[in-house]
Amino acid sequence: MKILSYLVVYRRFLLIVLTPLLLLPLPLIIKTKEAECAYTLFVVAIFWLTEALPLAVSALLPAFMFPLFGIMESKEVASAYFKDFHLLLIGVICLATSIEKWNFHKRVALRMVMLVGVNPAWLMLGFMVSCAFLSMWLSNTSAAAMVMPIVEAVAQQIVRAEAEADALEMSCSNGSINLALELDENIGECESSDLKEKQVNGYDNNVGSTVCTTEKENEKEKEQNLPPVEAGRKSKKDKYNGIFKVMCLCVAYSATIGGLTTTTGTSTNLIFAEHFNTRYPTCQCINFGSWFVLSVPITVIILLLSWVWLQWLFLGFDFKNMFKCGKKKTAREEASIQVIQEEYKKLGPMSYPEIVTLVLFILMTLLWFTRDPGFIPGWSSLFPK
């Protein structure tokens, strides 16, 4: 047992030492470039899976193992570690960190939700548009993580407001319901006392069983014929559970959809653009502007279709309630308005770091669009080399 405990404690050290040693016969026996490359691949893969070393450190192992085995030169390996899109990705991560630190994402999301309203359909659309907009410039994970706390705050306030409204309804209709319940309880007590007397006096037990079956049938009828208040409360509970589910799903979907719009929206777009430009260097048709022009219509169509589909699936698509003007707001809608306004007031006026972040964001976007628009020469033509 002591040996096992020592192995558990020093498992990372043992993996770091034993993995290269146990796999060393592979390049020593076969002695080919393919075997040496496979050795490097297996060592890095095992370190990644077991996390014996940090993932970033494991990723740097080929930088010195490839030149050590003579597979690639140091210049070629180093250039693969730092390409153009890597620098672009670092800049996007720095901007996302600044936006998250100064709560600029919360201001954008709350402002968009306040513009569209608090109707369930429009509220969901507001969260989807704000999350998709953030995901256009940040990573999908960051955008979803930024918007989800706002959705959770609104959902908690909805639950609180609906609980208060249900309590008021129950207090108003409490007298009539309790009288019926008391009568039913009295009848049940009388029937149970009669049954006990009959069983004591020696009557047949079949009588008791028939009475029990009739009582069960009466209970089923009562469940089917619930009072309107109880039935309405049950339907409301199911409806609001659907609203909370669809709010969480809409954030996940919109974060993924927004990442399609720009090359910096997600890392996969950058990797594809880099491989395409490397494979077809004379083409150079993929840039920020061309990708944006192609992807915006696709993103808008997919976002609207996802909004309609999620709403129809969880809430039902009711055009009458969506576009009806002058309608009195429900307790849920009033609670949503209150929590959104309170969250926005907590942010206060825009601070100096927020203004600087906004200016840098606009400047960066303009530079991306005007670098190489395609239909006119961009500012990159000033630096041909």
Coordinates of C-alpha atoms in Angstrom, one line a residue:
M1 CA 0.0 0.0 0.0
K2 CA 2.9 2.4 0.7
I3 CA 4.3 1.7 -2.7
L4 CA 1.0 2.6 -4.3
S5 CA 0.7 5.8 -2.3
Y6 CA 4.2 6.8 -3.4
L7 CA 3.3 6.1 -7.0
V8 CA 0.2 8.3 -6.8
V9 CA 2.2 11.1 -5.2
Y10 CA 5.1 11.0 -7.7
R11 CA 3.0 9.9 -10.8
R12 CA 3.8 13.1 -12.8
F13 CA 7.5 12.8 -12.2
L14 CA 7.4 9.1 -13.1
L15 CA 5.5 9.9 -16.3
I16 CA 8.0 12.6 -17.3
V17 CA 11.0 10.4 -16.8
L18 CA 9.7 7.0 -17.9
T19 CA 7.7 8.0 -21.0
P20 CA 10.7 9.1 -23.1
L21 CA 12.8 6.2 -21.8
L22 CA 10.2 3.5 -22.5
L23 CA 9.6 4.8 -26.1
L24 CA 13.3 5.3 -26.8
P25 CA 13.7 1.9 -28.6
L26 CA 11.4 3.2 -31.4
P27 CA 13.9 5.6 -32.9
L28 CA 16.9 3.6 -31.9
I29 CA 15.8 0.3 -33.6
I30 CA 14.0 1.6 -36.7
K31 CA 16.4 4.6 -37.3
T32 CA 14.2 6.5 -39.8
K33 CA 12.8 10.0 -39.9
E34 CA 9.3 8.6 -39.7
A35 CA 10.1 6.7 -36.5
E36 CA 11.8 9.7 -34.9
C37 CA 8.8 11.9 -35.8
A38 CA 6.4 9.2 -34.3
Y39 CA 8.5 9.1 -31.1
T40 CA 8.1 12.9 -30.7
L41 CA 4.4 12.6 -31.5
F42 CA 3.8 9.8 -28.9
V43 CA 5.7 11.6 -26.2
V44 CA 3.8 14.9 -26.7
A45 CA 0.5 13.0 -26.9
I46 CA 1.1 11.1 -23.7
F47 CA 2.1 14.4 -21.9
W48 CA -1.1 16.0 -23.2
L49 CA -3.4 13.2 -22.2
T50 CA -1.9 12.8 -18.7
E51 CA -1.1 16.5 -18.2
A52 CA 2.2 15.5 -16.6
L53 CA 3.5 18.8 -17.9
P54 CA 1.4 21.9 -18.6
L55 CA -0.2 21.8 -22.1
A56 CA 1.8 24.8 -23.3
V57 CA 5.1 23.3 -22.2
S58 CA 4.2 19.9 -23.9
A59 CA 3.4 21.8 -27.1
L60 CA 6.9 23.3 -27.1
L61 CA 8.6 19.9 -27.1
P62 CA 8.8 19.6 -30.9
A63 CA 10.6 22.9 -31.0
F64 CA 13.8 21.3 -29.7
M65 CA 13.1 17.6 -30.5
F66 CA 12.7 18.0 -34.2
P67 CA 16.1 19.8 -34.6
L68 CA 17.7 17.3 -32.2
F69 CA 16.7 14.3 -34.4
G70 CA 17.3 16.3 -37.6
I71 CA 13.7 16.1 -38.8
M72 CA 13.4 19.9 -39.4
E73 CA 15.7 22.9 -39.0
S74 CA 15.2 25.3 -36.1
K75 CA 14.2 28.1 -38.5
E76 CA 11.4 26.1 -40.0
V77 CA 10.1 24.8 -36.6
A78 CA 10.2 28.3 -35.1
S79 CA 8.3 29.9 -38.0
A80 CA 5.5 27.3 -37.6
Y81 CA 5.1 28.4 -34.0
F82 CA 4.6 32.1 -34.7
K83 CA 2.6 32.9 -37.9
D84 CA 0.5 36.0 -38.8
F85 CA -2.7 34.6 -37.4
H86 CA -1.0 33.8 -34.0
L87 CA -0.2 37.5 -33.6
L88 CA -3.8 38.4 -34.6
L89 CA -5.2 35.9 -32.1
I90 CA -3.0 37.4 -29.3
G91 CA -4.4 40.8 -30.1
V92 CA -8.0 39.6 -30.0
I93 CA -7.3 37.9 -26.6
C94 CA -5.9 41.1 -25.2
L95 CA -8.9 43.0 -26.4
A96 CA -11.3 40.4 -24.9
T97 CA -9.4 40.6 -21.6
S98 CA -9.8 44.4 -21.5
I99 CA -13.5 44.2 -22.4
E100 CA -14.2 41.6 -19.7
K101 CA -12.2 43.5 -17.0
W102 CA -14.0 46.8 -17.4
N103 CA -17.5 45.2 -17.9
F104 CA -18.0 46.7 -21.4
H105 CA -19.6 43.4 -22.5
K106 CA -22.2 43.8 -19.8
R107 CA -23.1 47.3 -21.0
V108 CA -23.5 46.2 -24.6
A109 CA -25.6 43.2 -23.7
L110 CA -27.9 45.0 -21.3
R111 CA -28.3 47.9 -23.7
M112 CA -29.4 45.6 -26.5
V113 CA -31.8 43.8 -24.3
M114 CA -33.3 47.1 -23.1
L115 CA -33.8 48.1 -26.8
V116 CA -35.7 44.9 -27.8
G117 CA -38.0 44.7 -24.7
V118 CA -38.9 42.1 -22.2
N119 CA -41.4 40.0 -24.1
P120 CA -40.1 36.4 -24.0
A121 CA -39.6 36.3 -27.7
W122 CA -37.9 39.7 -27.9
L123 CA -35.9 39.1 -24.7
M124 CA -34.5 35.9 -26.2
L125 CA -33.7 37.8 -29.5
G126 CA -31.9 40.5 -27.5
F127 CA -29.7 38.0 -25.7
M128 CA -29.0 36.2 -29.0
V129 CA -28.1 39.4 -30.9
S130 CA -25.8 40.7 -28.1
C131 CA -24.1 37.3 -27.6
A132 CA -23.6 36.9 -31.4
F133 CA -22.2 40.4 -31.7
L134 CA -19.7 39.8 -28.9
S135 CA -18.8 36.4 -30.4
M136 CA -17.9 38.1 -33.7
W137 CA -14.9 39.7 -32.1
L138 CA -14.2 37.4 -29.1
S139 CA -14.0 33.7 -28.8
N140 CA -17.2 31.7 -28.5
T141 CA -16.4 30.5 -25.0
S142 CA -15.7 34.0 -23.8
A143 CA -18.9 35.5 -25.3
A144 CA -21.1 32.7 -23.7
A145 CA -19.3 33.1 -20.3
M146 CA -19.9 36.9 -20.5
V147 CA -23.6 36.8 -21.3
M148 CA -24.7 33.8 -19.1
P149 CA -24.5 35.7 -15.7
I150 CA -26.9 38.3 -17.1
V151 CA -29.3 35.6 -18.3
E152 CA -29.1 33.9 -14.9
A153 CA -29.8 37.2 -13.0
V154 CA -32.9 37.8 -15.2
A155 CA -34.1 34.2 -14.7
Q156 CA -33.7 34.4 -10.9
Q157 CA -35.7 37.7 -10.8
I158 CA -38.5 36.1 -12.9
V159 CA -38.7 33.2 -10.5
R160 CA -38.9 35.6 -7.5
A161 CA -41.6 37.7 -9.1
E162 CA -43.7 34.7 -10.2
A163 CA -43.5 33.2 -6.7
E164 CA -44.8 36.5 -5.2
A165 CA -47.6 36.6 -7.8
D166 CA -48.7 33.0 -7.1
A167 CA -48.6 33.7 -3.3
L168 CA -51.0 36.6 -3.8
E169 CA -53.4 34.5 -5.9
M170 CA -53.4 31.7 -3.4
S171 CA -54.1 34.1 -0.5
C172 CA -57.0 35.6 -2.4
S173 CA -58.6 32.3 -3.2
N174 CA -57.5 30.5 0.0
G175 CA -60.9 30.5 1.8
S176 CA -63.0 28.7 -0.8
I177 CA -60.3 26.0 -1.4
N178 CA -59.8 25.3 2.3
L179 CA -63.5 24.7 2.9
A180 CA -63.6 22.1 0.3
L181 CA -60.5 20.5 1.6
E182 CA -61.9 20.4 5.1
L183 CA -65.1 18.8 3.9
D184 CA -63.2 16.1 2.1
E185 CA -61.0 15.4 5.1
N186 CA -64.1 15.1 7.4
I187 CA -65.8 12.7 4.9
G188 CA -62.6 10.6 4.8
E189 CA -62.3 10.5 8.6
C190 CA -66.0 9.4 8.9
E191 CA -65.5 6.6 6.3
S192 CA -62.3 5.4 7.9
S193 CA -64.0 5.3 11.4
D194 CA -66.9 3.3 9.9
L195 CA -64.5 0.9 8.3
K196 CA -62.7 0.3 11.6
E197 CA -66.0 -0.4 13.4
K198 CA -67.1 -2.8 10.7
Q199 CA -63.8 -4.7 10.8
V200 CA -64.0 -4.9 14.6
N201 CA -67.6 -6.2 14.5
G202 CA -66.6 -9.0 12.1
Y203 CA -67.9 -7.6 8.8
D204 CA -66.4 -8.8 5.5
N205 CA -63.2 -7.1 4.3
N206 CA -64.5 -6.8 0.8
V207 CA -66.6 -3.8 1.9
G208 CA -63.4 -2.0 3.0
S209 CA -61.7 -2.7 -0.3
T210 CA -64.6 -1.4 -2.4
V211 CA -64.6 1.8 -0.3
C212 CA -60.9 2.2 -0.9
T213 CA -61.3 1.8 -4.6
T214 CA -64.1 4.5 -4.7
E215 CA -61.8 6.8 -2.7
K216 CA -59.0 6.3 -5.2
E217 CA -61.4 7.1 -8.1
N218 CA -62.6 10.2 -6.3
E219 CA -58.9 11.4 -5.8
K220 CA -58.2 10.9 -9.6
E221 CA -61.3 12.9 -10.4
K222 CA -60.1 15.7 -8.1
E223 CA -56.7 15.7 -9.8
Q224 CA -58.4 15.9 -13.2
N225 CA -60.8 18.6 -12.0
L226 CA -58.3 21.0 -10.4
P227 CA -59.3 24.5 -9.6
P228 CA -58.5 27.1 -12.2
V229 CA -55.9 28.8 -10.0
E230 CA -54.0 25.5 -9.4
A231 CA -54.1 24.5 -13.1
G232 CA -53.0 27.9 -14.2
R233 CA -50.1 27.9 -11.7
K234 CA -49.0 24.4 -13.0
S235 CA -49.1 25.6 -16.6
K236 CA -47.2 28.8 -15.7
K237 CA -44.5 26.7 -14.0
D238 CA -44.0 24.5 -17.1
K239 CA -44.0 27.7 -19.3
Y240 CA -41.3 29.4 -17.2
N241 CA -39.2 26.3 -17.1
G242 CA -39.3 26.3 -20.8
I243 CA -38.2 30.0 -20.9
F244 CA -35.2 29.3 -18.7
K245 CA -34.1 26.4 -20.9
V246 CA -34.5 28.3 -24.1
M247 CA -32.5 31.3 -22.7
C248 CA -29.6 29.1 -21.9
L249 CA -29.8 27.4 -25.3
C250 CA -30.1 30.6 -27.2
V251 CA -26.8 31.9 -25.7
A252 CA -25.0 28.7 -26.7
Y253 CA -26.3 28.8 -30.2
S254 CA -25.8 32.5 -30.8
A255 CA -22.2 32.3 -29.5
T256 CA -21.4 29.7 -32.1
I257 CA -23.3 31.5 -34.9
G258 CA -21.6 34.8 -34.2
G259 CA -18.2 33.2 -34.4
L260 CA -18.8 32.5 -38.1
T261 CA -19.0 36.1 -39.1
T262 CA -15.4 37.2 -38.9
T263 CA -12.1 35.5 -39.2
T264 CA -11.2 36.4 -35.7
G265 CA -14.5 35.1 -34.3
T266 CA -13.1 31.7 -33.6
S267 CA -9.7 30.1 -34.0
T268 CA -10.8 27.6 -36.7
N269 CA -11.5 30.5 -39.1
L270 CA -8.0 31.8 -38.7
I271 CA -6.4 28.4 -39.1
F272 CA -8.4 27.8 -42.3
A273 CA -7.5 31.2 -43.7
E274 CA -3.8 30.6 -43.0
H275 CA -3.8 27.2 -44.6
F276 CA -5.7 28.4 -47.6
N277 CA -3.3 31.4 -48.2
T278 CA -0.3 29.1 -47.7
R279 CA -1.6 26.5 -50.2
Y280 CA -2.7 29.0 -52.8
P281 CA -0.3 32.0 -52.3
T282 CA -1.3 33.6 -55.6
C283 CA -5.0 33.8 -54.8
Q284 CA -5.0 35.9 -51.6
C285 CA -8.8 36.2 -51.8
I286 CA -9.5 35.5 -48.2
N287 CA -9.2 38.6 -45.9
F288 CA -11.2 40.1 -43.2
G289 CA -13.5 42.1 -45.5
S290 CA -14.3 39.4 -48.0
W291 CA -15.0 36.9 -45.2
F292 CA -17.3 39.4 -43.4
V293 CA -19.3 40.3 -46.6
L294 CA -19.8 36.6 -47.3
S295 CA -20.6 35.5 -43.8
V296 CA -23.0 38.3 -42.6
P297 CA -26.0 37.2 -44.6
I298 CA -25.4 33.6 -43.7
T299 CA -25.1 34.5 -40.0
V300 CA -28.3 36.6 -40.0
I301 CA -30.3 33.9 -41.7
I302 CA -29.1 31.2 -39.3
L303 CA -29.6 33.4 -36.3
L304 CA -33.2 34.2 -37.2
L305 CA -34.0 30.6 -38.1
S306 CA -32.5 29.5 -34.7
W307 CA -34.6 32.1 -32.9
V308 CA -37.8 31.0 -34.6
W309 CA -37.1 27.3 -34.1
L310 CA -36.2 27.6 -30.4
Q311 CA -39.2 29.8 -29.7
W312 CA -41.6 27.5 -31.5
L313 CA -40.1 24.4 -29.8
F314 CA -40.2 25.8 -26.2
L315 CA -42.6 28.7 -26.1
G316 CA -44.9 28.5 -29.2
F317 CA -44.8 31.1 -31.9
D318 CA -47.5 33.6 -31.1
F319 CA -47.5 36.6 -33.5
K320 CA -50.5 38.2 -31.7
N321 CA -48.7 38.6 -28.4
M322 CA -45.4 39.5 -30.0
F323 CA -46.6 42.5 -32.0
K324 CA -49.4 43.6 -29.8
C325 CA -48.9 47.3 -28.7
G326 CA -50.2 48.8 -25.5
K327 CA -50.6 45.5 -23.8
K328 CA -50.4 45.4 -20.0
K329 CA -47.1 43.9 -18.8
T330 CA -47.2 40.8 -16.6
A331 CA -45.4 40.3 -13.3
R332 CA -42.6 38.4 -15.1
E333 CA -42.1 41.2 -17.6
E334 CA -42.1 43.9 -14.9
A335 CA -39.5 41.8 -13.0
S336 CA -37.4 41.5 -16.1
I337 CA -37.5 45.2 -16.7
Q338 CA -36.6 45.9 -13.1
V339 CA -33.6 43.6 -13.0
I340 CA -32.2 44.8 -16.3
Q341 CA -32.5 48.4 -15.4
E342 CA -30.9 47.8 -12.0
E343 CA -28.0 45.9 -13.5
Y344 CA -27.5 48.7 -16.0
K345 CA -27.6 51.4 -13.2
K346 CA -24.9 49.5 -11.3
L347 CA -22.5 50.0 -14.2
G348 CA -22.8 53.8 -13.8
P349 CA -21.5 56.2 -16.5
M350 CA -18.8 55.0 -18.9
S351 CA -15.4 55.2 -17.2
Y352 CA -12.2 56.2 -18.9
P353 CA -10.9 52.6 -19.4
E354 CA -14.2 51.7 -21.1
I355 CA -14.0 54.7 -23.4
V356 CA -10.4 53.8 -24.4
T357 CA -11.4 50.1 -24.9
L358 CA -14.3 51.2 -27.2
V359 CA -12.0 53.5 -29.2
L360 CA -9.4 50.8 -29.6
F361 CA -12.1 48.3 -30.6
I362 CA -13.5 50.7 -33.3
L363 CA -10.0 51.5 -34.5
M364 CA -9.0 47.8 -34.7
T365 CA -12.2 47.0 -36.6
L366 CA -11.7 49.8 -39.1
L367 CA -8.1 48.7 -39.7
W368 CA -9.2 45.1 -40.3
F369 CA -11.7 46.2 -42.9
T370 CA -9.5 48.7 -44.7
R371 CA -6.3 46.5 -44.8
D372 CA -7.2 44.9 -48.1
P373 CA -10.9 45.4 -49.0
G374 CA -10.4 43.9 -52.4
F375 CA -12.4 46.4 -54.6
I376 CA -9.9 49.2 -53.8
P377 CA -6.3 49.1 -52.6
G378 CA -6.1 49.1 -48.8
W379 CA -3.5 50.5 -46.5
S380 CA -1.4 47.3 -46.7
S381 CA -0.4 48.4 -50.3
L382 CA 1.7 51.1 -48.6
F383 CA 3.9 48.3 -47.1
P384 CA 4.6 46.0 -50.0
K385 CA 7.5 44.3 -48.3

